[in-house]
Tab-separated table of C-alpha atoms in Angstrom:
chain	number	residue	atom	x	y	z
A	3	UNK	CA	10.512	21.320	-19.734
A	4	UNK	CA	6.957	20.523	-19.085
A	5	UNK	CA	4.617	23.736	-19.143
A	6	UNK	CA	3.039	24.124	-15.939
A	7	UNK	CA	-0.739	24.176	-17.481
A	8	UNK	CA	0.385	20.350	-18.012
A	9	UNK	CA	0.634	19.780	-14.260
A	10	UNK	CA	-2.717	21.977	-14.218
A	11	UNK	CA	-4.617	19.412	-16.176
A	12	UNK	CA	-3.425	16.584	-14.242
A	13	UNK	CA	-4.282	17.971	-10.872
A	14	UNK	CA	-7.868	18.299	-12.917
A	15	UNK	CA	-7.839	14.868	-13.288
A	16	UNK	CA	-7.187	14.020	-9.852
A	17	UNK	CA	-10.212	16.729	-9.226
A	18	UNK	CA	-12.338	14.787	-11.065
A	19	UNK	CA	-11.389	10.991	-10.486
A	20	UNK	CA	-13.462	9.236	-8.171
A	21	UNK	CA	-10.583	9.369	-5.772
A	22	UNK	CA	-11.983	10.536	-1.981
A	23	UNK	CA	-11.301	14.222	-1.647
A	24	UNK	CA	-9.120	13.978	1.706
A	25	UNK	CA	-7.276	12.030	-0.614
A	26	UNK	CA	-6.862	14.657	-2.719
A	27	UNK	CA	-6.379	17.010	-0.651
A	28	UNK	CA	-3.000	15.417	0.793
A	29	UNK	CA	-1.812	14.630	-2.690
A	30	UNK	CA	-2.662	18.639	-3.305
A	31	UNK	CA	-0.886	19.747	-0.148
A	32	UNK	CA	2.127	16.977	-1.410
A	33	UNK	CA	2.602	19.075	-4.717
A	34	UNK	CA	2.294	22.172	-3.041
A	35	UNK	CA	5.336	21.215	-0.368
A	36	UNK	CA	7.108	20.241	-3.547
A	37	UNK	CA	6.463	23.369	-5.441
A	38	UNK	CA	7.680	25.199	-2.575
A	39	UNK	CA	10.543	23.323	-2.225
A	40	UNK	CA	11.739	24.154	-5.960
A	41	UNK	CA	10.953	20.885	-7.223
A	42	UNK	CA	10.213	21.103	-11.252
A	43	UNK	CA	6.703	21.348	-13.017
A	44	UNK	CA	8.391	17.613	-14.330
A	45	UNK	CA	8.961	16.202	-10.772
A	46	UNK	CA	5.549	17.245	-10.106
A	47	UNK	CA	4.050	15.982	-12.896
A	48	UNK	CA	5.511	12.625	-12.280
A	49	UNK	CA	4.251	12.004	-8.589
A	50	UNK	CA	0.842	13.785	-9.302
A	51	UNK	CA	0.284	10.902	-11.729
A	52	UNK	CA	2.021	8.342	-9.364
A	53	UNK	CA	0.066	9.655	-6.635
A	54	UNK	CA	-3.277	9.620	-8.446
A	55	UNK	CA	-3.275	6.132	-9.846
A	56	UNK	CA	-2.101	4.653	-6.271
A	57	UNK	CA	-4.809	6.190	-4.794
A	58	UNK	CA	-7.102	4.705	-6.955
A	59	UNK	CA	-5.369	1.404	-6.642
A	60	UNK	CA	-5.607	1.539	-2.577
A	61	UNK	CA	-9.008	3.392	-1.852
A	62	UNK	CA	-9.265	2.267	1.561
A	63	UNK	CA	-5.662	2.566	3.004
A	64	UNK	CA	-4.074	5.116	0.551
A	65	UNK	CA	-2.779	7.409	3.917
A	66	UNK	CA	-1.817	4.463	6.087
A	67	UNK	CA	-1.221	1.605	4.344
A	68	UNK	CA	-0.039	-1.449	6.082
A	69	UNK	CA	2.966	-3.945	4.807
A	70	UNK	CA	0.220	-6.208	3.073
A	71	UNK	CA	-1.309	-3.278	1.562
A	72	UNK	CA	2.100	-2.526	0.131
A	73	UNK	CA	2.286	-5.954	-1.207
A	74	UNK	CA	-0.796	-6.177	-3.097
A	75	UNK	CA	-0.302	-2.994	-4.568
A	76	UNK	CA	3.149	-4.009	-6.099
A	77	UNK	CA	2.255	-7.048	-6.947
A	78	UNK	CA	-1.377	-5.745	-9.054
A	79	UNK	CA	1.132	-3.217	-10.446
A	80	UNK	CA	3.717	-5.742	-11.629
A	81	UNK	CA	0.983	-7.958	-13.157
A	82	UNK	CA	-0.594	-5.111	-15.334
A	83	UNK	CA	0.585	-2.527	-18.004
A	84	UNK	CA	1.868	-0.156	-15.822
A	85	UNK	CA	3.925	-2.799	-14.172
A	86	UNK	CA	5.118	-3.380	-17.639
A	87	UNK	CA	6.009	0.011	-18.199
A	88	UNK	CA	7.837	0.068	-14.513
A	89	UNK	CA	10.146	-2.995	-15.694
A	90	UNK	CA	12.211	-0.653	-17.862
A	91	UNK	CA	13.009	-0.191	-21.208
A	92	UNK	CA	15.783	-2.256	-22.704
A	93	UNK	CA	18.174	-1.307	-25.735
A	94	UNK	CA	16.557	-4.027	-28.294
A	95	UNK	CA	13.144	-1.228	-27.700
A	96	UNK	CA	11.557	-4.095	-25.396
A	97	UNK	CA	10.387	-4.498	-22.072
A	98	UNK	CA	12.414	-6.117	-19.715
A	99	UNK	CA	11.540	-8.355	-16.433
């Protein structure tokens, strides 16, 4: 289990990325919700990362995103490393498409 002063550290990073604060503030209020809701310093964890690096991928339509905005965001995410990493991990230790 992850300790919670590693879901501390992220939400510093989201603090300090260049990420606009209302931004920030609605990721903040999404952990919160989730905290409250018994979700796991792990679940957290996960979608304060998520959160914070598709915020910084959609700076201008991060709260209300249209379908296109969807789109590109997928598609820029498929196309670079952590698209990679969101392909999956297959048993010869490779990435798979």
């Amino acid at each position: 289990m992850l300790p919670a002063s590693e879901l501390a550290k992220e939400q510093e990073r989201l603090r300090k990325s260049g990420i606009p604060k209302e931004y920030q503030e609605k990721i903040g209020q999404f952990l919160s919700d989730g905290r409250l809701a018994g979700l796991s310093n792990d679940r957290l964890y996960f979608y304060a990362i998520r959160l914070r690096q598709i915020a910084s991928l959609m700076p201008d339509s991060f709260l209300s995103p249209s379908v296109d905005d969807v789109k590109a965001l997928i598609s820029r995410l498929m196309d670079g490393k952590i698209g990679r990493m969101i392909k999956g991990w297959n048993k010869s230790g490779t990435y798979s498409d």
